[in-house]
Amino acid sequence: MNNNIKNIILPLICALFIGFFSAAFLLKGETEYSNSERRYLAKFPELTFETISKQDDNFMDHFETYSLDQFPLRDGMRTIKALSEYFIFGKLDNNGYYMQNGHISKKEYPQNDKMLDYAAGKINSAVEKYMKDKGCNVYFSLIPDKNVFLADKRGVLSLDYAKFESDILGRLDNVKYIDVFDMLSADDFYYTDQHWKQENIIPIASAISQGMGNTLKDAYETVKLDVPFYGTYYSQAAIPSKPDEIKYLTNETIKSCTVKRMNDLGAMVDMDMYVLEKTKGLDPYEMYLGGTQAFITIENPNSATDKELVIFRDSFGSSLAPLLAESYKKITVVDFRYIVGDIACSLIDWDSTDDVLFMYSTIILNNSTSMK
């Protein structure tokens, strides 16, 4: 091919490439929300003399973000990038996400001592102010993220979990520790998500119940939902993977419970233990206790005792709390990420409370600014 033909063909290919994606960009229109990334995408920035003339944080800075967010075929490009990072460039992870033994996981490193200080401060303050003088039995359980079972095998950096456990316990006052670390394995977690599978945590529920002086005796029926479950790691990592199965456990105790949640107006309204409508949304795991709920009560009319339990938890507790209902007349479930601690604690009758359980994952404790 002579130089004259090259000089024609190469610019033509570039012009066609630019023209195609420019036209696709215009025809596609602006996408408000990315279902795969589960976030709102950048909107076209304001075009004024002021935004153009600014040296920092100017129009072009925002336009670059906008163009990347709104680029045609973005999801496909993300997948190509992820696969290239793994199989062409030999990287251990892609933007912090990696795959090992079929599991998609996200690196959690390094340990953030300031976050542990903050989380422990929230817990200690609540115990000191509301529980210490009420005779409540206060327990704490630490839930490991699945990196503890996967990171070393992949060769990616991860927390020193023994140190993390020791450091958080050393910061907590007046709590009894219920250890569940050695009872879990990678396969107790979803392949495409960070959470554990409810059908796999009956031994965990039993151990926590025993740690609080109870014994779980009820059997469970496992119900498999006919929906593919693509967890949050699947969409964020852009790594092709088979969907998980999602199931829930039920029995006569769970079916007989009355469950209420606090709505946006502060009123307690009825809800289901398992909100099956949530399985049609972006995150089917939110079916457990309705997902992001600040304040929930579970009342068991057939309880053999009058005992009451308060659980302070993150999303892992959503699938565990129903399994503890057997032992208590009432369980109050609180998520400090969605309600200020003092407000939540002021709504609880501490004179009637027998047991208190703080259960948090290493992920939340190492990123605890979400706790209010």
Short mmCIF file of C-alpha atoms in Angstrom, two decimals, residues 12-363:
data_model
loop_
_atom_site.label_atom_id
_atom_site.label_comp_id
_atom_site.label_asym_id
_atom_site.label_seq_id
_atom_site.Cartn_x
_atom_site.Cartn_y
_atom_site.Cartn_z
CA LEU A 12 -10.90 8.19 6.95
CA ILE A 13 -10.96 5.41 9.55
CA CYS A 14 -10.35 7.94 12.33
CA ALA A 15 -13.07 10.21 10.96
CA LEU A 16 -15.54 7.31 10.74
CA PHE A 17 -14.67 6.20 14.27
CA ILE A 18 -15.10 9.68 15.70
CA GLY A 19 -18.22 10.27 13.62
CA PHE A 20 -19.83 6.99 14.69
CA PHE A 21 -19.30 7.54 18.40
CA SER A 22 -20.22 11.21 18.19
CA ALA A 23 -23.49 10.31 16.49
CA ALA A 24 -24.10 7.49 18.96
CA PHE A 25 -23.39 9.89 21.81
CA LEU A 26 -25.95 12.37 20.52
CA LEU A 27 -28.60 9.79 19.63
CA LYS A 28 -28.25 7.91 22.92
CA GLY A 29 -29.25 10.90 24.99
CA GLU A 30 -28.32 11.46 28.60
CA THR A 31 -28.62 8.48 30.95
CA GLU A 32 -29.54 9.48 34.48
CA TYR A 33 -28.71 6.28 36.36
CA SER A 34 -26.44 3.32 35.72
CA ASN A 35 -28.12 0.07 36.78
CA SER A 36 -24.88 -1.86 36.40
CA GLU A 37 -22.80 0.55 38.51
CA ARG A 38 -25.71 1.45 40.79
CA ARG A 39 -24.99 5.15 40.81
CA TYR A 40 -26.20 8.38 39.22
CA LEU A 41 -24.18 9.45 36.21
CA ALA A 42 -22.75 12.91 35.63
CA LYS A 43 -24.99 15.44 33.90
CA PHE A 44 -23.91 17.98 31.30
CA PRO A 45 -22.10 20.74 33.23
CA GLU A 46 -23.27 24.32 33.29
CA LEU A 47 -21.69 26.32 30.46
CA THR A 48 -21.03 29.88 31.57
CA PHE A 49 -18.14 32.34 31.39
CA GLU A 50 -17.42 31.67 35.06
CA THR A 51 -17.23 27.86 34.68
CA ILE A 52 -14.96 28.19 31.64
CA SER A 53 -12.62 30.76 33.17
CA LYS A 54 -12.05 28.93 36.48
CA GLN A 55 -8.59 27.38 36.75
CA ASP A 56 -9.71 24.46 38.90
CA ASP A 57 -13.01 22.58 38.95
CA ASN A 58 -13.95 24.19 35.65
CA PHE A 59 -16.27 23.28 32.79
CA MET A 60 -13.78 21.01 31.04
CA ASP A 61 -13.09 19.03 34.22
CA HIS A 62 -16.79 18.33 34.63
CA PHE A 63 -17.25 17.73 30.89
CA GLU A 64 -14.55 15.05 30.96
CA THR A 65 -16.41 13.24 33.76
CA TYR A 66 -19.70 13.70 31.90
CA SER A 67 -18.33 12.33 28.63
CA LEU A 68 -16.87 9.27 30.35
CA ASP A 69 -20.10 8.57 32.24
CA GLN A 70 -22.31 9.04 29.17
CA PHE A 71 -20.05 7.29 26.65
CA PRO A 72 -21.94 4.87 24.35
CA LEU A 73 -21.41 1.16 25.07
CA ARG A 74 -19.97 2.09 28.48
CA ASP A 75 -20.93 -1.20 30.13
CA GLY A 76 -19.36 -3.24 27.36
CA MET A 77 -16.20 -1.16 27.53
CA ARG A 78 -16.01 -1.69 31.30
CA THR A 79 -16.17 -5.45 30.79
CA ILE A 80 -13.49 -5.35 28.09
CA LYS A 81 -11.26 -3.31 30.39
CA ALA A 82 -11.78 -5.73 33.30
CA LEU A 83 -10.99 -8.78 31.18
CA SER A 84 -7.95 -7.06 29.67
CA GLU A 85 -6.61 -6.23 33.13
CA TYR A 86 -6.81 -9.90 34.09
CA PHE A 87 -5.93 -11.86 30.99
CA ILE A 88 -3.76 -9.51 28.96
CA PHE A 89 -1.95 -7.38 31.50
CA GLY A 90 -1.94 -10.03 34.24
CA LYS A 91 -3.14 -7.75 37.02
CA LEU A 92 -4.40 -9.27 40.25
CA ASP A 93 -7.40 -6.94 40.44
CA ASN A 94 -9.36 -4.36 38.46
CA ASN A 95 -10.07 -1.17 40.40
CA GLY A 96 -9.92 -3.15 43.63
CA TYR A 97 -12.17 -6.00 42.48
CA TYR A 98 -10.90 -9.50 41.79
CA MET A 99 -12.13 -13.04 41.16
CA GLN A 100 -11.00 -16.11 43.07
CA ASN A 101 -12.56 -19.59 43.15
CA GLY A 102 -15.58 -18.20 41.29
CA HIS A 103 -16.11 -15.44 43.86
CA ILE A 104 -15.99 -11.76 42.99
CA SER A 105 -14.62 -9.78 45.90
CA LYS A 106 -13.42 -6.27 46.67
CA LYS A 107 -10.15 -5.53 48.41
CA GLU A 108 -10.45 -4.19 51.95
CA TYR A 109 -7.09 -2.68 52.82
CA PRO A 110 -5.49 -1.14 54.81
CA GLN A 111 -6.89 -1.17 58.32
CA ASN A 112 -8.13 2.29 59.22
CA ASP A 113 -7.59 2.85 62.94
CA LYS A 114 -9.46 6.15 62.88
CA MET A 115 -12.51 4.33 61.57
CA LEU A 116 -12.20 1.75 64.37
CA ASP A 117 -11.95 4.58 66.89
CA TYR A 118 -15.07 6.18 65.45
CA ALA A 119 -17.11 2.95 65.39
CA ALA A 120 -16.03 1.96 68.90
CA GLY A 121 -16.90 5.45 70.11
CA LYS A 122 -20.43 5.09 68.76
CA ILE A 123 -20.88 1.70 70.42
CA ASN A 124 -19.30 2.68 73.73
CA SER A 125 -21.35 5.87 73.91
CA ALA A 126 -24.61 3.98 73.39
CA VAL A 127 -23.67 1.36 76.00
CA GLU A 128 -22.59 3.94 78.57
CA LYS A 129 -25.58 6.22 78.09
CA TYR A 130 -28.45 3.77 77.66
CA MET A 131 -27.55 0.23 78.73
CA LYS A 132 -24.88 0.13 81.40
CA ASP A 133 -27.17 0.99 84.31
CA LYS A 134 -30.17 -0.99 83.04
CA GLY A 135 -28.79 -4.47 83.66
CA CYS A 136 -28.79 -5.41 79.98
CA ASN A 137 -26.52 -8.16 78.74
CA VAL A 138 -24.47 -6.52 75.97
CA TYR A 139 -22.83 -8.66 73.28
CA PHE A 140 -20.68 -7.97 70.25
CA SER A 141 -20.07 -10.15 67.19
CA LEU A 142 -17.68 -9.37 64.33
CA ILE A 143 -18.55 -10.59 60.84
CA PRO A 144 -15.53 -11.14 58.57
CA ASP A 145 -15.76 -10.11 54.93
CA LYS A 146 -15.05 -12.87 52.48
CA ASN A 147 -11.57 -11.53 51.69
CA VAL A 148 -10.39 -13.43 54.75
CA PHE A 149 -10.93 -16.64 52.74
CA LEU A 150 -9.93 -15.39 49.27
CA ALA A 151 -7.35 -12.59 49.31
CA ASP A 152 -4.28 -14.67 50.17
CA LYS A 153 -5.12 -17.21 47.49
CA ARG A 154 -5.39 -14.42 44.91
CA GLY A 155 -2.31 -12.66 46.22
CA VAL A 156 -3.99 -9.31 46.86
CA LEU A 157 -3.48 -7.16 49.92
CA SER A 158 -5.95 -7.69 52.74
CA LEU A 159 -6.50 -6.91 56.39
CA ASP A 160 -4.70 -8.78 59.12
CA TYR A 161 -7.97 -10.13 60.50
CA ALA A 162 -6.54 -11.40 63.78
CA LYS A 163 -5.14 -7.92 64.43
CA PHE A 164 -8.39 -6.27 63.30
CA GLU A 165 -10.39 -8.45 65.68
CA SER A 166 -8.00 -7.74 68.56
CA ASP A 167 -7.93 -4.01 67.85
CA ILE A 168 -11.70 -3.51 67.72
CA LEU A 169 -12.24 -5.60 70.85
CA GLY A 170 -9.56 -3.61 72.63
CA ARG A 171 -11.51 -0.43 71.90
CA LEU A 172 -14.87 -1.70 73.18
CA ASP A 173 -16.02 -1.46 76.81
CA ASN A 174 -18.54 -3.58 78.70
CA VAL A 175 -19.36 -6.05 75.91
CA LYS A 176 -19.15 -9.85 75.72
CA TYR A 177 -17.66 -11.15 72.50
CA ILE A 178 -19.33 -13.90 70.45
CA ASP A 179 -16.78 -15.23 67.97
CA VAL A 180 -18.07 -16.64 64.65
CA PHE A 181 -14.92 -16.27 62.50
CA ASP A 182 -14.01 -19.95 62.44
CA MET A 183 -17.55 -21.02 61.55
CA LEU A 184 -17.52 -19.40 58.09
CA SER A 185 -15.96 -20.21 54.72
CA ALA A 186 -15.95 -18.46 51.35
CA ASP A 187 -18.86 -20.54 50.11
CA ASP A 188 -21.09 -19.24 52.90
CA PHE A 189 -21.09 -15.98 50.92
CA TYR A 190 -22.68 -15.21 47.58
CA TYR A 191 -20.36 -15.44 44.58
CA THR A 192 -21.36 -12.03 43.20
CA ASP A 193 -22.06 -10.17 46.43
CA GLN A 194 -20.41 -9.36 49.77
CA HIS A 195 -23.21 -10.79 51.93
CA TRP A 196 -23.61 -14.22 53.43
CA LYS A 197 -26.30 -16.69 52.39
CA GLN A 198 -29.11 -17.00 54.90
CA GLU A 199 -29.50 -20.72 54.28
CA ASN A 200 -25.83 -21.20 55.29
CA ILE A 201 -25.87 -19.25 58.55
CA ILE A 202 -28.11 -21.41 60.73
CA PRO A 203 -24.98 -22.51 62.69
CA ILE A 204 -24.03 -18.83 63.09
CA ALA A 205 -27.49 -17.97 64.38
CA SER A 206 -27.31 -20.92 66.76
CA ALA A 207 -23.88 -19.89 68.06
CA ILE A 208 -24.95 -16.29 68.62
CA SER A 209 -28.15 -17.46 70.28
CA GLN A 210 -26.21 -19.77 72.58
CA GLY A 211 -23.77 -16.97 73.34
CA MET A 212 -26.75 -14.97 74.62
CA GLY A 213 -28.04 -17.87 76.71
CA ASN A 214 -30.65 -19.28 74.31
CA THR A 215 -31.08 -22.46 72.29
CA LEU A 216 -32.58 -22.51 68.80
CA LYS A 217 -34.78 -25.57 68.30
CA ASP A 218 -36.99 -24.76 65.33
CA ALA A 219 -36.41 -26.34 61.92
CA TYR A 220 -36.60 -24.23 58.77
CA GLU A 221 -38.10 -24.58 55.34
CA THR A 222 -35.83 -23.28 52.56
CA VAL A 223 -37.61 -21.37 49.80
CA LYS A 224 -35.71 -20.80 46.56
CA LEU A 225 -36.71 -17.72 44.59
CA ASP A 226 -37.02 -17.98 40.84
CA VAL A 227 -34.95 -14.88 40.13
CA PRO A 228 -31.28 -14.61 39.15
CA PHE A 229 -29.31 -12.76 41.79
CA TYR A 230 -26.54 -10.54 40.46
CA GLY A 231 -24.97 -8.99 43.54
CA THR A 232 -23.40 -5.56 43.93
CA TYR A 233 -19.91 -6.89 43.21
CA TYR A 234 -21.05 -8.27 39.87
CA SER A 235 -22.14 -4.88 38.59
CA GLN A 236 -19.31 -2.90 40.14
CA ALA A 237 -16.54 -5.25 39.02
CA ALA A 238 -17.81 -5.64 35.42
CA ILE A 239 -16.53 -9.23 35.48
CA PRO A 240 -18.77 -11.75 33.66
CA SER A 241 -20.11 -14.35 36.10
CA LYS A 242 -23.04 -16.66 36.60
CA PRO A 243 -25.81 -15.32 38.84
CA ASP A 244 -26.28 -16.57 42.38
CA GLU A 245 -29.38 -18.28 43.67
CA ILE A 246 -31.22 -16.46 46.43
CA LYS A 247 -33.22 -18.30 49.08
CA TYR A 248 -34.90 -17.55 52.38
CA LEU A 249 -35.68 -19.58 55.49
CA THR A 250 -39.09 -19.72 57.07
CA ASN A 251 -41.09 -21.67 59.64
CA GLU A 252 -44.21 -21.21 61.74
CA THR A 253 -42.43 -18.88 64.17
CA ILE A 254 -41.24 -16.55 61.42
CA LYS A 255 -44.64 -16.64 59.70
CA SER A 256 -46.44 -15.70 62.93
CA CYS A 257 -44.24 -12.69 63.73
CA THR A 258 -45.51 -9.14 63.39
CA VAL A 259 -42.93 -6.91 61.75
CA LYS A 260 -43.03 -3.13 61.67
CA ARG A 261 -40.66 -0.52 60.25
CA MET A 262 -40.30 3.19 60.83
CA ASN A 263 -41.36 5.20 57.80
CA ASP A 264 -40.06 8.60 56.72
CA LEU A 265 -42.56 10.34 59.01
CA GLY A 266 -41.39 8.42 62.07
CA ALA A 267 -44.50 6.21 62.27
CA MET A 268 -44.27 2.44 62.68
CA VAL A 269 -45.99 0.66 59.78
CA ASP A 270 -46.50 -3.01 58.98
CA MET A 271 -44.11 -4.83 56.68
CA ASP A 272 -43.22 -8.42 55.85
CA MET A 273 -40.24 -10.26 57.28
CA TYR A 274 -39.23 -10.95 53.68
CA VAL A 275 -40.23 -8.20 51.26
CA LEU A 276 -40.41 -10.24 48.08
CA GLU A 277 -41.13 -7.20 45.91
CA LYS A 278 -37.50 -6.22 46.48
CA THR A 279 -36.37 -9.23 44.44
CA LYS A 280 -37.62 -7.40 41.34
CA GLY A 281 -35.31 -4.46 42.02
CA LEU A 282 -31.58 -3.91 41.58
CA ASP A 283 -30.60 -5.65 44.82
CA PRO A 284 -32.64 -8.76 45.67
CA TYR A 285 -30.75 -9.10 48.98
CA GLU A 286 -32.89 -6.19 50.18
CA MET A 287 -35.79 -8.63 50.50
CA TYR A 288 -34.43 -9.50 53.99
CA LEU A 289 -36.20 -7.11 56.38
CA GLY A 290 -36.76 -4.70 53.51
CA GLY A 291 -33.12 -3.75 53.06
CA THR A 292 -32.17 -0.22 54.10
CA GLN A 293 -34.45 0.22 57.11
CA ALA A 294 -33.44 2.36 60.08
CA PHE A 295 -35.66 0.96 62.81
CA ILE A 296 -37.63 -2.31 62.84
CA THR A 297 -39.54 -4.27 65.48
CA ILE A 298 -40.23 -8.01 65.30
CA GLU A 299 -42.80 -9.37 67.75
CA ASN A 300 -43.23 -13.10 68.30
CA PRO A 301 -46.67 -13.88 69.81
CA ASN A 302 -45.71 -17.51 70.44
CA SER A 303 -42.48 -16.85 72.33
CA ALA A 304 -41.92 -19.10 75.32
CA THR A 305 -40.30 -16.15 77.16
CA ASP A 306 -40.90 -12.45 77.71
CA LYS A 307 -37.32 -11.61 76.79
CA GLU A 308 -36.55 -8.66 74.52
CA LEU A 309 -33.50 -8.18 72.31
CA VAL A 310 -32.07 -5.09 70.61
CA ILE A 311 -29.80 -5.64 67.60
CA PHE A 312 -27.55 -2.89 66.27
CA ARG A 313 -26.45 -4.11 62.88
CA ASP A 314 -25.48 -3.49 59.27
CA SER A 315 -26.96 -5.30 56.25
CA PHE A 316 -25.59 -8.69 57.33
CA GLY A 317 -28.01 -8.56 60.25
CA SER A 318 -31.01 -8.33 57.92
CA SER A 319 -30.83 -12.04 57.13
CA LEU A 320 -29.75 -13.09 60.63
CA ALA A 321 -32.37 -11.32 62.76
CA PRO A 322 -35.33 -13.46 61.58
CA LEU A 323 -33.53 -16.59 62.76
CA LEU A 324 -33.24 -15.22 66.31
CA ALA A 325 -36.96 -14.45 66.64
CA GLU A 326 -37.66 -17.86 68.15
CA SER A 327 -36.04 -16.92 71.47
CA TYR A 328 -37.59 -13.50 72.05
CA LYS A 329 -40.96 -11.91 72.55
CA LYS A 330 -39.68 -8.78 70.82
CA ILE A 331 -36.61 -7.87 68.77
CA THR A 332 -35.77 -4.27 67.88
CA VAL A 333 -33.42 -3.93 64.92
CA VAL A 334 -31.48 -0.68 64.51
CA ASP A 335 -29.18 0.46 61.72
CA PHE A 336 -27.01 3.43 62.75
CA ARG A 337 -26.32 4.19 59.08
CA TYR A 338 -29.88 5.42 58.59
CA ILE A 339 -30.82 6.88 61.96
CA VAL A 340 -28.89 8.93 64.52
CA GLY A 341 -27.86 6.74 67.44
CA ASP A 342 -29.35 8.91 70.18
CA ILE A 343 -32.67 9.15 68.33
CA ALA A 344 -32.87 5.40 67.90
CA CYS A 345 -31.88 4.69 71.50
CA SER A 346 -34.47 7.13 72.82
CA LEU A 347 -37.19 5.06 71.14
CA ILE A 348 -36.28 1.86 72.99
CA ASP A 349 -37.68 0.78 76.35
CA TRP A 350 -34.43 -0.15 78.05
CA ASP A 351 -36.16 -1.25 81.25
CA SER A 352 -37.74 -4.11 79.28
CA THR A 353 -34.61 -4.98 77.32
CA ASP A 354 -32.79 -8.14 78.36
CA ASP A 355 -30.13 -8.57 75.68
CA VAL A 356 -28.32 -6.23 73.29
CA LEU A 357 -26.31 -7.43 70.30
CA PHE A 358 -23.93 -5.25 68.31
CA MET A 359 -23.04 -7.13 65.13
CA TYR A 360 -21.01 -5.46 62.42
CA SER A 361 -18.94 -6.56 59.46
CA THR A 362 -15.28 -5.70 59.08
CA ILE A 363 -16.28 -3.70 55.98
#
